[in-house]
mmCIF file of C-alpha atoms in Angstrom:
data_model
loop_
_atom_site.group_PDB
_atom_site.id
_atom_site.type_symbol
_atom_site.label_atom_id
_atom_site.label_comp_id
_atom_site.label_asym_id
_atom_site.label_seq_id
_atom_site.Cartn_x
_atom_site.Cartn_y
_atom_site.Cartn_z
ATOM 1 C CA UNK A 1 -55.069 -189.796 125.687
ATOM 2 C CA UNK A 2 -57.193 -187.242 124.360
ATOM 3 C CA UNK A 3 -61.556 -188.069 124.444
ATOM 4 C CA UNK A 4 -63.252 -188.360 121.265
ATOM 5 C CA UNK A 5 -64.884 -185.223 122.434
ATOM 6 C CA UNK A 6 -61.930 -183.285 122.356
ATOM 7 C CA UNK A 7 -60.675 -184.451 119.077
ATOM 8 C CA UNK A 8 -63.658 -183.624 117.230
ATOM 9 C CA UNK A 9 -63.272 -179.875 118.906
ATOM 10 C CA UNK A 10 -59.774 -180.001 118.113
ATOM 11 C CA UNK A 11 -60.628 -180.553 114.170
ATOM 12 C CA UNK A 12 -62.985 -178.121 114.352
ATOM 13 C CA UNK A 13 -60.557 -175.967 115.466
ATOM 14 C CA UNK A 14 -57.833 -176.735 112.539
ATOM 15 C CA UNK A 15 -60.659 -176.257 109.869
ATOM 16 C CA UNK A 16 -61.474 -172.837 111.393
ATOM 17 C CA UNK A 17 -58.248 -172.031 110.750
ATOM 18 C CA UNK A 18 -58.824 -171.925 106.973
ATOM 19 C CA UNK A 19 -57.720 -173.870 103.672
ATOM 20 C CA UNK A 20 -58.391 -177.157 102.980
ATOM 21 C CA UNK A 21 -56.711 -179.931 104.950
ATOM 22 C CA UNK A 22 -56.170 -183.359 103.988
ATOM 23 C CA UNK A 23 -57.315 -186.147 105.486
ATOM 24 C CA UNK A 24 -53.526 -187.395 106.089
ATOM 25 C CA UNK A 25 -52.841 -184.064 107.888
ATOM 26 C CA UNK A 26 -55.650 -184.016 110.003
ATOM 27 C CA UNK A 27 -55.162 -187.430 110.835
ATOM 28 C CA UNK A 28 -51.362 -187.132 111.730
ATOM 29 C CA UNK A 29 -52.319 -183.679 113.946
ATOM 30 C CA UNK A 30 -55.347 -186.066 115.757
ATOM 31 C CA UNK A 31 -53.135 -189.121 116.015
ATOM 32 C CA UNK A 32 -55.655 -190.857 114.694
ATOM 33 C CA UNK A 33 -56.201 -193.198 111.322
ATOM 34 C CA UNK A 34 -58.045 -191.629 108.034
ATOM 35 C CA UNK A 35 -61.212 -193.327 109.126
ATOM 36 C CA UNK A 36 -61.534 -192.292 112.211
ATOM 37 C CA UNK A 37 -61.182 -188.571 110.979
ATOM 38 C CA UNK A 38 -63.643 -188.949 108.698
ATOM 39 C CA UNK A 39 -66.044 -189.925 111.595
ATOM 40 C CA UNK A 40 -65.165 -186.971 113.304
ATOM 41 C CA UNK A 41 -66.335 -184.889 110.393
ATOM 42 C CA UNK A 42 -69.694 -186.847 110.181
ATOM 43 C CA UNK A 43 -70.043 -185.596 113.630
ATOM 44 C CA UNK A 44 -69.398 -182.112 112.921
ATOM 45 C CA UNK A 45 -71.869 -182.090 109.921
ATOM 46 C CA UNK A 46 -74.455 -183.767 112.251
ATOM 47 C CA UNK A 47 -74.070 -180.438 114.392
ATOM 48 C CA UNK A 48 -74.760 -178.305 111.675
ATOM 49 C CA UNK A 49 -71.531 -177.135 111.450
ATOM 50 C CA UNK A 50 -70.773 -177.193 106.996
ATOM 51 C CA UNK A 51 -67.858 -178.708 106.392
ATOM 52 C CA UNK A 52 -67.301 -179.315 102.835
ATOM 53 C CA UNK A 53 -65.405 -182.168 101.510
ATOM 54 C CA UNK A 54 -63.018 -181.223 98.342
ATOM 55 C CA UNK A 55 -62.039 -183.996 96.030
ATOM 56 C CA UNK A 56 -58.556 -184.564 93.598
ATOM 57 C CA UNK A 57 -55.263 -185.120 94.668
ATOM 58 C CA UNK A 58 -55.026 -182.068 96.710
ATOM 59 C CA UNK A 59 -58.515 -182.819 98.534
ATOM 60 C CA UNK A 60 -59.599 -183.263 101.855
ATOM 61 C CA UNK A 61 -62.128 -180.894 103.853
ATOM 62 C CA UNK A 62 -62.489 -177.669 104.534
ATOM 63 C CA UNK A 63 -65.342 -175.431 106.018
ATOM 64 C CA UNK A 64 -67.878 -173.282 103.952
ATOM 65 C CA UNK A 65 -67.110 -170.176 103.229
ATOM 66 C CA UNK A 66 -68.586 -167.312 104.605
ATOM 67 C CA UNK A 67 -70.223 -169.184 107.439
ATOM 68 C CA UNK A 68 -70.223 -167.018 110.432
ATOM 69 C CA UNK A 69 -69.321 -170.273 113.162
ATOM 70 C CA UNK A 70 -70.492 -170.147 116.717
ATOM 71 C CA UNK A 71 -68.570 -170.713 118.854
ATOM 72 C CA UNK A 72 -65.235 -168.960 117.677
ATOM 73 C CA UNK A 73 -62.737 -170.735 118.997
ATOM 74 C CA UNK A 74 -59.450 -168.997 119.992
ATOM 75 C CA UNK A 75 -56.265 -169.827 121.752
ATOM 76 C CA UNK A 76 -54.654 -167.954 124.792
ATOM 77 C CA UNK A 77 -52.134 -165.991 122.349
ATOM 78 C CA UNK A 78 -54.740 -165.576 119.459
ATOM 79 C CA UNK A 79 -57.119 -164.147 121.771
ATOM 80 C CA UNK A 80 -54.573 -161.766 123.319
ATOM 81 C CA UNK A 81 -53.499 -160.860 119.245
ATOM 82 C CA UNK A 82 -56.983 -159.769 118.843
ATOM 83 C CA UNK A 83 -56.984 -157.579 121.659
ATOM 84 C CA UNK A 84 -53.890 -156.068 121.632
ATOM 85 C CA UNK A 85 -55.090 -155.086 117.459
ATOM 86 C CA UNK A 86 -58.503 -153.801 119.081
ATOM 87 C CA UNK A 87 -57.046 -151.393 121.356
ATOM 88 C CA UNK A 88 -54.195 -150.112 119.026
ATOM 89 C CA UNK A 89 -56.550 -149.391 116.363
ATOM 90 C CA UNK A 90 -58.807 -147.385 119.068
ATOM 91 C CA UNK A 91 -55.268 -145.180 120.699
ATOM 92 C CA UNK A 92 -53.734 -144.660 117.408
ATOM 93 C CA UNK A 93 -56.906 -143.658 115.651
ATOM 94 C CA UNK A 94 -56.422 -146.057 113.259
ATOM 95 C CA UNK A 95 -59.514 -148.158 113.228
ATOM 96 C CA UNK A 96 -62.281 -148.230 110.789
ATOM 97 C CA UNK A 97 -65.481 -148.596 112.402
ATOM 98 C CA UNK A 98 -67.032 -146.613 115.672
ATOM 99 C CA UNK A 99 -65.463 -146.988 118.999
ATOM 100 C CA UNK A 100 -68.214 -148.835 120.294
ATOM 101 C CA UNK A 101 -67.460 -151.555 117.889
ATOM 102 C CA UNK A 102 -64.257 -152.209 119.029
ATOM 103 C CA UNK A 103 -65.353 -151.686 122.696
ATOM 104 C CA UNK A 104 -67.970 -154.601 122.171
ATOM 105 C CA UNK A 105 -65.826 -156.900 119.896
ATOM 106 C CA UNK A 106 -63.346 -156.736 123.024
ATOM 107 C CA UNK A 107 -65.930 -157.039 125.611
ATOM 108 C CA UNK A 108 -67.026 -160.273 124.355
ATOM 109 C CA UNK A 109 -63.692 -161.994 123.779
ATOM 110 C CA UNK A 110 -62.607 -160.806 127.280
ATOM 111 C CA UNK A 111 -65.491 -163.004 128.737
ATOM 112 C CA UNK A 112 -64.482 -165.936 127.356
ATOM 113 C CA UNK A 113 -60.655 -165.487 128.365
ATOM 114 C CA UNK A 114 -59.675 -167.730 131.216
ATOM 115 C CA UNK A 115 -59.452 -165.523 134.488
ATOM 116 C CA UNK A 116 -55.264 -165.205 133.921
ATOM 117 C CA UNK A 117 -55.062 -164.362 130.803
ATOM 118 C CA UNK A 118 -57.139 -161.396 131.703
ATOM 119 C CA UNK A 119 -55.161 -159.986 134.127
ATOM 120 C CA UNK A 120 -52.078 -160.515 132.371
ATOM 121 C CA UNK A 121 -54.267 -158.519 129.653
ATOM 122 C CA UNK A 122 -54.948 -155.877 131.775
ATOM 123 C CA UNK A 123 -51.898 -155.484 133.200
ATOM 124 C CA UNK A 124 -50.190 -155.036 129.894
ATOM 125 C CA UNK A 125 -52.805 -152.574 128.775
ATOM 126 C CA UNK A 126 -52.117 -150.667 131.972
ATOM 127 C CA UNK A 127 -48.276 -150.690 131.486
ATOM 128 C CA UNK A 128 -48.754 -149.950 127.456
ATOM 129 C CA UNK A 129 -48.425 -146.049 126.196
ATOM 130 C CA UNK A 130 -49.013 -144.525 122.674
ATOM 131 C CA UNK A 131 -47.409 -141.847 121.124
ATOM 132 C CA UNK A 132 -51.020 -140.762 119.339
ATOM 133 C CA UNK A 133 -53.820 -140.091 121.837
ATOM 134 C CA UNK A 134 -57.127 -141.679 121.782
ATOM 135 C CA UNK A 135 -59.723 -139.782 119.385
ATOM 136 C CA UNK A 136 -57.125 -137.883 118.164
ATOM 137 C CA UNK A 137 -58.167 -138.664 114.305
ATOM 138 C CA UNK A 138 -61.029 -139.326 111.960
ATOM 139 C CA UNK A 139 -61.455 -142.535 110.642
ATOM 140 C CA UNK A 140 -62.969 -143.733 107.081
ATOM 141 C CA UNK A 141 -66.323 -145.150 106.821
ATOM 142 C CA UNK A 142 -65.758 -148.719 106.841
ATOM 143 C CA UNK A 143 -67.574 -149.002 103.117
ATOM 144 C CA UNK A 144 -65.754 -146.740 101.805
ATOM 145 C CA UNK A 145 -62.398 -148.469 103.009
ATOM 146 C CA UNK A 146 -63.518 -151.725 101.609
ATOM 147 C CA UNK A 147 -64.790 -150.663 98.109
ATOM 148 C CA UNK A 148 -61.243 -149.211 97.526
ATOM 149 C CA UNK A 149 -59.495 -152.220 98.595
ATOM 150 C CA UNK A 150 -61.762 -153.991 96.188
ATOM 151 C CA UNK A 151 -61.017 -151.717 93.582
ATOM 152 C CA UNK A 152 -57.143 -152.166 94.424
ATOM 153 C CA UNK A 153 -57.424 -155.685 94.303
ATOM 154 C CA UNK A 154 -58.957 -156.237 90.752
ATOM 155 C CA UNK A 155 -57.723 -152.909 88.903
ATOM 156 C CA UNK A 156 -60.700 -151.192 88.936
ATOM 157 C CA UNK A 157 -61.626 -147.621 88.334
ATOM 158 C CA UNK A 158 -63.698 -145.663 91.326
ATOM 159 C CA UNK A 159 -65.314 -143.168 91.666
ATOM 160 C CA UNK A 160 -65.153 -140.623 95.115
ATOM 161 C CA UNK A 161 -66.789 -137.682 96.890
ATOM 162 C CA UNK A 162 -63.554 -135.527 98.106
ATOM 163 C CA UNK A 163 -62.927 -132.403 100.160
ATOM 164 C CA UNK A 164 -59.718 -131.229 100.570
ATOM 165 C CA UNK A 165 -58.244 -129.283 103.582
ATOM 166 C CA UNK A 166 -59.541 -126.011 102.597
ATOM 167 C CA UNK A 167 -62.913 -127.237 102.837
ATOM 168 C CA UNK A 168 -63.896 -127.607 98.582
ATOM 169 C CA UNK A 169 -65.543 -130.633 97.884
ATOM 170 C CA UNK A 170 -65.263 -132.212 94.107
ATOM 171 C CA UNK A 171 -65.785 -135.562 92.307
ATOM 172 C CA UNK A 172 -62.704 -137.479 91.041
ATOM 173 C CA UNK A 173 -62.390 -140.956 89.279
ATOM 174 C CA UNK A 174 -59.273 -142.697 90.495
ATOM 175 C CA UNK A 175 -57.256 -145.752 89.782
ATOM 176 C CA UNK A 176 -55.915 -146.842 93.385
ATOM 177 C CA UNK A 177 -52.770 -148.522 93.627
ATOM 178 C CA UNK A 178 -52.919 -149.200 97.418
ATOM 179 C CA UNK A 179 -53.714 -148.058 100.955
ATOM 180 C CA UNK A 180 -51.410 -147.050 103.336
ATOM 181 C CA UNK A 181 -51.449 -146.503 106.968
ATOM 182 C CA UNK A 182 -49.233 -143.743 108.202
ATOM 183 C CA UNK A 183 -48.777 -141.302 111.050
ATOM 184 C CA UNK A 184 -52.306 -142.442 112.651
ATOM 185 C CA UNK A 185 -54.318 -141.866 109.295
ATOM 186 C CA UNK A 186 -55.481 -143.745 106.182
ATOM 187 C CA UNK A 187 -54.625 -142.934 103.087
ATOM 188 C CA UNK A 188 -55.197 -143.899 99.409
ATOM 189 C CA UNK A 189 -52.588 -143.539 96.337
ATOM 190 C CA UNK A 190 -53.413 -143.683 93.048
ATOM 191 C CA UNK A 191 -53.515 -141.517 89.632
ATOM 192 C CA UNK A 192 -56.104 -139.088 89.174
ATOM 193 C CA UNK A 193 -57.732 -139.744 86.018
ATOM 194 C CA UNK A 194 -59.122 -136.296 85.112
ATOM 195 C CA UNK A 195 -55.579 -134.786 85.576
ATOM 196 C CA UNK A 196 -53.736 -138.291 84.732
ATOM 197 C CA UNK A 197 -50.972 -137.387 87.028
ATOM 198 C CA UNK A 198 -50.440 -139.577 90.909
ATOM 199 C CA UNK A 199 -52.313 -138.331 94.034
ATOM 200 C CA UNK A 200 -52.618 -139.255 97.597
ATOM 201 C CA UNK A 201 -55.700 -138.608 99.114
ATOM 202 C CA UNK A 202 -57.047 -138.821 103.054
ATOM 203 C CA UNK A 203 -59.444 -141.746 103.543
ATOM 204 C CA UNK A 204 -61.568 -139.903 106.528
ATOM 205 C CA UNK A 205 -62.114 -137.026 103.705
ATOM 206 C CA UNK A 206 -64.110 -139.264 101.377
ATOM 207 C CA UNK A 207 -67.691 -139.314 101.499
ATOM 208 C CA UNK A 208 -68.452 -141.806 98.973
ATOM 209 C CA UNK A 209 -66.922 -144.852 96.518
ATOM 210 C CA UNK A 210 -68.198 -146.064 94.069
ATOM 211 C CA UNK A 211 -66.637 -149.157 91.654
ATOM 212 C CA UNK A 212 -66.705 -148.183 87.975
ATOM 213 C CA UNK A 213 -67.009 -150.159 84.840
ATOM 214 C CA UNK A 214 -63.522 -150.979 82.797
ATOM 215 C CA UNK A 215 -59.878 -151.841 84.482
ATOM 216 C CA UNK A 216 -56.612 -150.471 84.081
ATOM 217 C CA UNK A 217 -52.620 -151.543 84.596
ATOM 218 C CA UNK A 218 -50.642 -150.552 87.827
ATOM 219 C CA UNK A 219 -47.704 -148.808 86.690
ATOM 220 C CA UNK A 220 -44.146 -150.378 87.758
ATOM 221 C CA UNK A 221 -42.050 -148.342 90.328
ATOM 222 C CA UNK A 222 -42.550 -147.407 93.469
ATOM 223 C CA UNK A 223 -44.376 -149.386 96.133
ATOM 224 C CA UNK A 224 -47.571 -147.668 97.440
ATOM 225 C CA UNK A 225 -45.922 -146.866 100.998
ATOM 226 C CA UNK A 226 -43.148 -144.837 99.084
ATOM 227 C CA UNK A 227 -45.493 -143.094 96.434
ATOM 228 C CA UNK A 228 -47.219 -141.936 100.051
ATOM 229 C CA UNK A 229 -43.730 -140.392 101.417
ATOM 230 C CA UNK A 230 -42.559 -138.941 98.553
ATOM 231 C CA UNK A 231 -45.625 -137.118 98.073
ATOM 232 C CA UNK A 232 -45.644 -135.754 101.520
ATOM 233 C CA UNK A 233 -42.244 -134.678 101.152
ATOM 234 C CA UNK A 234 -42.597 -133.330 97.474
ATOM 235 C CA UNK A 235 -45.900 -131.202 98.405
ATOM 236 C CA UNK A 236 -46.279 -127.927 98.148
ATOM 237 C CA UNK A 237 -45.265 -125.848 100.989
ATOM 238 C CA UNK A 238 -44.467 -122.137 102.194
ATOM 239 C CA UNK A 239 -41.094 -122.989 102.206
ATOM 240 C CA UNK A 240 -38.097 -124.836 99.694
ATOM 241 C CA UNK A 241 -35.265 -125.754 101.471
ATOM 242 C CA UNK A 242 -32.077 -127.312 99.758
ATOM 243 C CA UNK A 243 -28.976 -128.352 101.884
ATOM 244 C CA UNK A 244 -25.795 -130.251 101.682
ATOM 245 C CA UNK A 245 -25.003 -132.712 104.585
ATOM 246 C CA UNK A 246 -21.820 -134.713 105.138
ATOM 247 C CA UNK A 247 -22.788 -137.904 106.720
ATOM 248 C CA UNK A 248 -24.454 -141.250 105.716
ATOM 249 C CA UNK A 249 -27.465 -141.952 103.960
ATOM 250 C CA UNK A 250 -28.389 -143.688 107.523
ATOM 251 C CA UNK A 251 -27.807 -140.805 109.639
ATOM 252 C CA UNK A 252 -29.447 -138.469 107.336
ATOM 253 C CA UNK A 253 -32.463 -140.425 107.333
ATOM 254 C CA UNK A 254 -32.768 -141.344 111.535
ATOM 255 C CA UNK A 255 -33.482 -137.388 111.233
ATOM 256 C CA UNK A 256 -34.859 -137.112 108.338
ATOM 257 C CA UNK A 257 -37.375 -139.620 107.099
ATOM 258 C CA UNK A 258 -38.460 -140.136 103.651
ATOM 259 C CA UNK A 259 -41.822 -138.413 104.257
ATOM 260 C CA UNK A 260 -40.007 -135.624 105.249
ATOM 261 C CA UNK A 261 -37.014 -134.753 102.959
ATOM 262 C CA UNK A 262 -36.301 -136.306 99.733
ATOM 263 C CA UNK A 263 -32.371 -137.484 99.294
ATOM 264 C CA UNK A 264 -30.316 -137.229 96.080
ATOM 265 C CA UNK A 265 -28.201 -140.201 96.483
ATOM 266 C CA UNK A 266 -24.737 -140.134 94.780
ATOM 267 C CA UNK A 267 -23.428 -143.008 93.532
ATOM 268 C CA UNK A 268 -20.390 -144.285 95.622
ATOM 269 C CA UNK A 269 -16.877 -144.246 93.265
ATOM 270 C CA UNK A 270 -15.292 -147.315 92.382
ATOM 271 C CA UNK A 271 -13.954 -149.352 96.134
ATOM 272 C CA UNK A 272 -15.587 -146.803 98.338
ATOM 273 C CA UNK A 273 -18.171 -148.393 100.870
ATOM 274 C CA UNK A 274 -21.702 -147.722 100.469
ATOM 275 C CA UNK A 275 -21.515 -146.457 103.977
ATOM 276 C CA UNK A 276 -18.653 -143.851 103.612
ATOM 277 C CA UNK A 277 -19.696 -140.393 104.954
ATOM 278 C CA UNK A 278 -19.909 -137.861 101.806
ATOM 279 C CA UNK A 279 -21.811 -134.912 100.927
ATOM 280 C CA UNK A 280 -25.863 -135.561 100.065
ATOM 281 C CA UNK A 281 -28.070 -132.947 98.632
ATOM 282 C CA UNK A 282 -31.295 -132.669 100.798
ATOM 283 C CA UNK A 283 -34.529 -130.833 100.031
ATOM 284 C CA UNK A 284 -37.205 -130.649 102.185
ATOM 285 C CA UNK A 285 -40.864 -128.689 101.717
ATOM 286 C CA UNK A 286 -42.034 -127.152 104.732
ATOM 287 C CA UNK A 287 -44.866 -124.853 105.877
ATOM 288 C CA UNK A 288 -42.740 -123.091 109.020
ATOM 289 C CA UNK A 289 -38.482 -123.419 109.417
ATOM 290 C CA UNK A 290 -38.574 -122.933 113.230
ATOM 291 C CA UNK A 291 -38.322 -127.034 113.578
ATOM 292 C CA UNK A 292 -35.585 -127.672 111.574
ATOM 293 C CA UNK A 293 -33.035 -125.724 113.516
ATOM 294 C CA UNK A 294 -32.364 -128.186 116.343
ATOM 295 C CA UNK A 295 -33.313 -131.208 113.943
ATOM 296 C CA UNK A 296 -29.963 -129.980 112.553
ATOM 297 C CA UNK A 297 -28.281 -129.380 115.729
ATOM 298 C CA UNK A 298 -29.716 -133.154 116.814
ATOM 299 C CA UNK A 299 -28.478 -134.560 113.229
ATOM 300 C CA UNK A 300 -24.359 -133.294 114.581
ATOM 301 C CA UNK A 301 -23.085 -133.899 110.999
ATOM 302 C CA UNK A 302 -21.304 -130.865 108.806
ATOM 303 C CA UNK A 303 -23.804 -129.464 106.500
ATOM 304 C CA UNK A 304 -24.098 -126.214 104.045
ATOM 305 C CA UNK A 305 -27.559 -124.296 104.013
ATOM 306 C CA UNK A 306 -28.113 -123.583 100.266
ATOM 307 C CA UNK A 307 -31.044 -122.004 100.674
ATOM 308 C CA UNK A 308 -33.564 -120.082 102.368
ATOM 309 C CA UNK A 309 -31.541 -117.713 104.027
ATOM 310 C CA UNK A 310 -34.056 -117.156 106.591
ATOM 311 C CA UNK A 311 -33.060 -120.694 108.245
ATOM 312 C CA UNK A 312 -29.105 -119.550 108.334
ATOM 313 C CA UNK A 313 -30.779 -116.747 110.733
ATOM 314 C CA UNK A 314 -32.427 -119.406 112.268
ATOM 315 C CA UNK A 315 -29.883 -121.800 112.966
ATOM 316 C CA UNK A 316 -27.453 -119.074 114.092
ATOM 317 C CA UNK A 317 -30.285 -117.492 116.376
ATOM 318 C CA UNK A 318 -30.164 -120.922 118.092
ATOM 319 C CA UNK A 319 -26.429 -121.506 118.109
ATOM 320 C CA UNK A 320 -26.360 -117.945 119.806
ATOM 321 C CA UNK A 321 -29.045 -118.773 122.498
ATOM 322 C CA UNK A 322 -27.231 -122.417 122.583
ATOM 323 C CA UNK A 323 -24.114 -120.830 123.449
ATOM 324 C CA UNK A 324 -25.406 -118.333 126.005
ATOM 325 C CA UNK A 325 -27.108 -120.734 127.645
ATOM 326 C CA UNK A 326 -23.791 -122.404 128.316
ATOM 327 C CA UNK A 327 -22.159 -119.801 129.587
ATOM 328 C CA UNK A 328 -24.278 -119.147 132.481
ATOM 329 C CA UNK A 329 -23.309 -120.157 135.703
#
């Protein structure tokens, strides 16, 4: 049977959870009677630790909020979660603080891990690749991150400091919809209220945010994930391609993603399965052609190149190499 001692650490543990727990649900996860629970939290309160006690019918005890609790008490698995999120964020670039943040927040949670959990931890990190390489990107200022979230979160207007890719800075007042992680970078979608038409703008390129008086209403439609892809493949680019491709919406789309190619999807006629192979307009935006030649080849479905007709070169410049490749002895 479990010591007093342990119970006590155990309820502390359930509170730091967060929420507010009853008294019969702390008591059933103790095995112990109301009363006896509520000693418990006597003895947590006469360690300084602030639990709060929350009356009605949905009462029970909680702990203050905000209160920054030594010691943080994690399990095995929890403390392995935290990890595993710390060094993700640092190889995929996306974390928002410096590396040496991360580094230390690790540092001290791997002292407290039991001696096998750690080298099951380092063996995993040993055995783990990434397809984005350490450093690779910028990451936001950790402010700047959070004042937009706020902003998101009660439909408020803000203001930034932005430079684009070319280098010009300006000053734009923008109603953010959401935040989006993609492709190892942050980004931020909302409308642009100078121009009052939807942007998507790089997190690491804002200097400053700053929360403005007044609200506004999200418009209906798209999620904030897809208003991100379908910008990125509705941008302006060097090039306009158009095709036709005979296959399924699914193997159109394991090719070529929704941030890369936008897909007119025909409505199927009467009885025909959704996943019947037809023909799909595709149009895709694109600063150089040379890539989409063997994405084509790779994709092995019938298609029509409407235009450019610098990829038909393309394509049969490869089919030609392709083919003399194969007959070589």
């Amino acid at each position: 049977m479990p010591r007093p001692t342990a119970r006590v650490l155990t309820l502390l543990e359930l509170l730091q959870s967060g929420g507010t727990r009853t008294v019969a649900e702390l008591a059933d996860r103790l095995g112990v009677e109301g009363r006896t629970v509520r000693r418990y939290v006597d003895q947590l309160i006469d360690l300084d630790v602030p639990v709060e006690s929350v009356r009605g019918r949905y009462g029970g005890y909680r702990l203050s909020p905000g209160y920054r609790l030594p010691p943080l008490m994690l399990s095995d698995d929890e403390a392995l979660a935290v990890l595993l999120g710390l060094a993700a964020g640092r190889r995929t670039g996306l974390t928002t603080t410096e590396h040496t943040a991360s580094e230390t927040a690790a540092a001290k949670i791997r002292r407290v891990l039991p001696k096998h959990i750690a080298r099951r931890l380092d063996a995993l990190l040993e055995a783990l690749a990434f397809t984005d390489q350490p450093g690779e990107f910028d990451t936001p200022d950790a402010g700047v991150l959070l004042t937009i979230a706020d902003a998101v979160r009660h439909r408020r207007p803000v203001s930034i400091r932005y430079t684009d890719r070319d280098g010009r800075g300006s000053e734009r007042t923008l109603h953010a919809y959401g935040i989006v992680a993609h492709s190892g970078r942050w980004y931020v979608t909302g409308k642009d209220a100078r121009i009052g038409e939807d942007r998507t703008f790089r997190l690491d390129r804002i200097a400053d945010a700053r929360t403005l008086p007044g609200t506004f209403e999200a418009p209906a439609g798209p999620a904030p994930a897809e208003r991100v892809l379908s910008g990125f493949a509705t941008a302006e680019y060097r090039h306009e391609v158009t095709l036709r491709i005979h296959g399924t919406v699914e193997q159109i789309r394991a090719h070529l993603p929704a941030g890369v190619a936008t897909l007119e999807e025909q409505e199927p006629v009467p009885g025909e399965d959704q996943a019947t192979e037809r023909w799909l307009r595709v149009e895709i935006r694109a600063e150089r052609l040379d890539w989409l030649p063997p994405v084509l080849a790779a994709l092995d479905r019938p298609f029509v190149i409407e235009r450019p007709d610098e990829l038909r070169d393309l394509v049969i410049a490869l089919a030609d190499r392709l083919a003399s490749y194969a007959r070589q002895a």
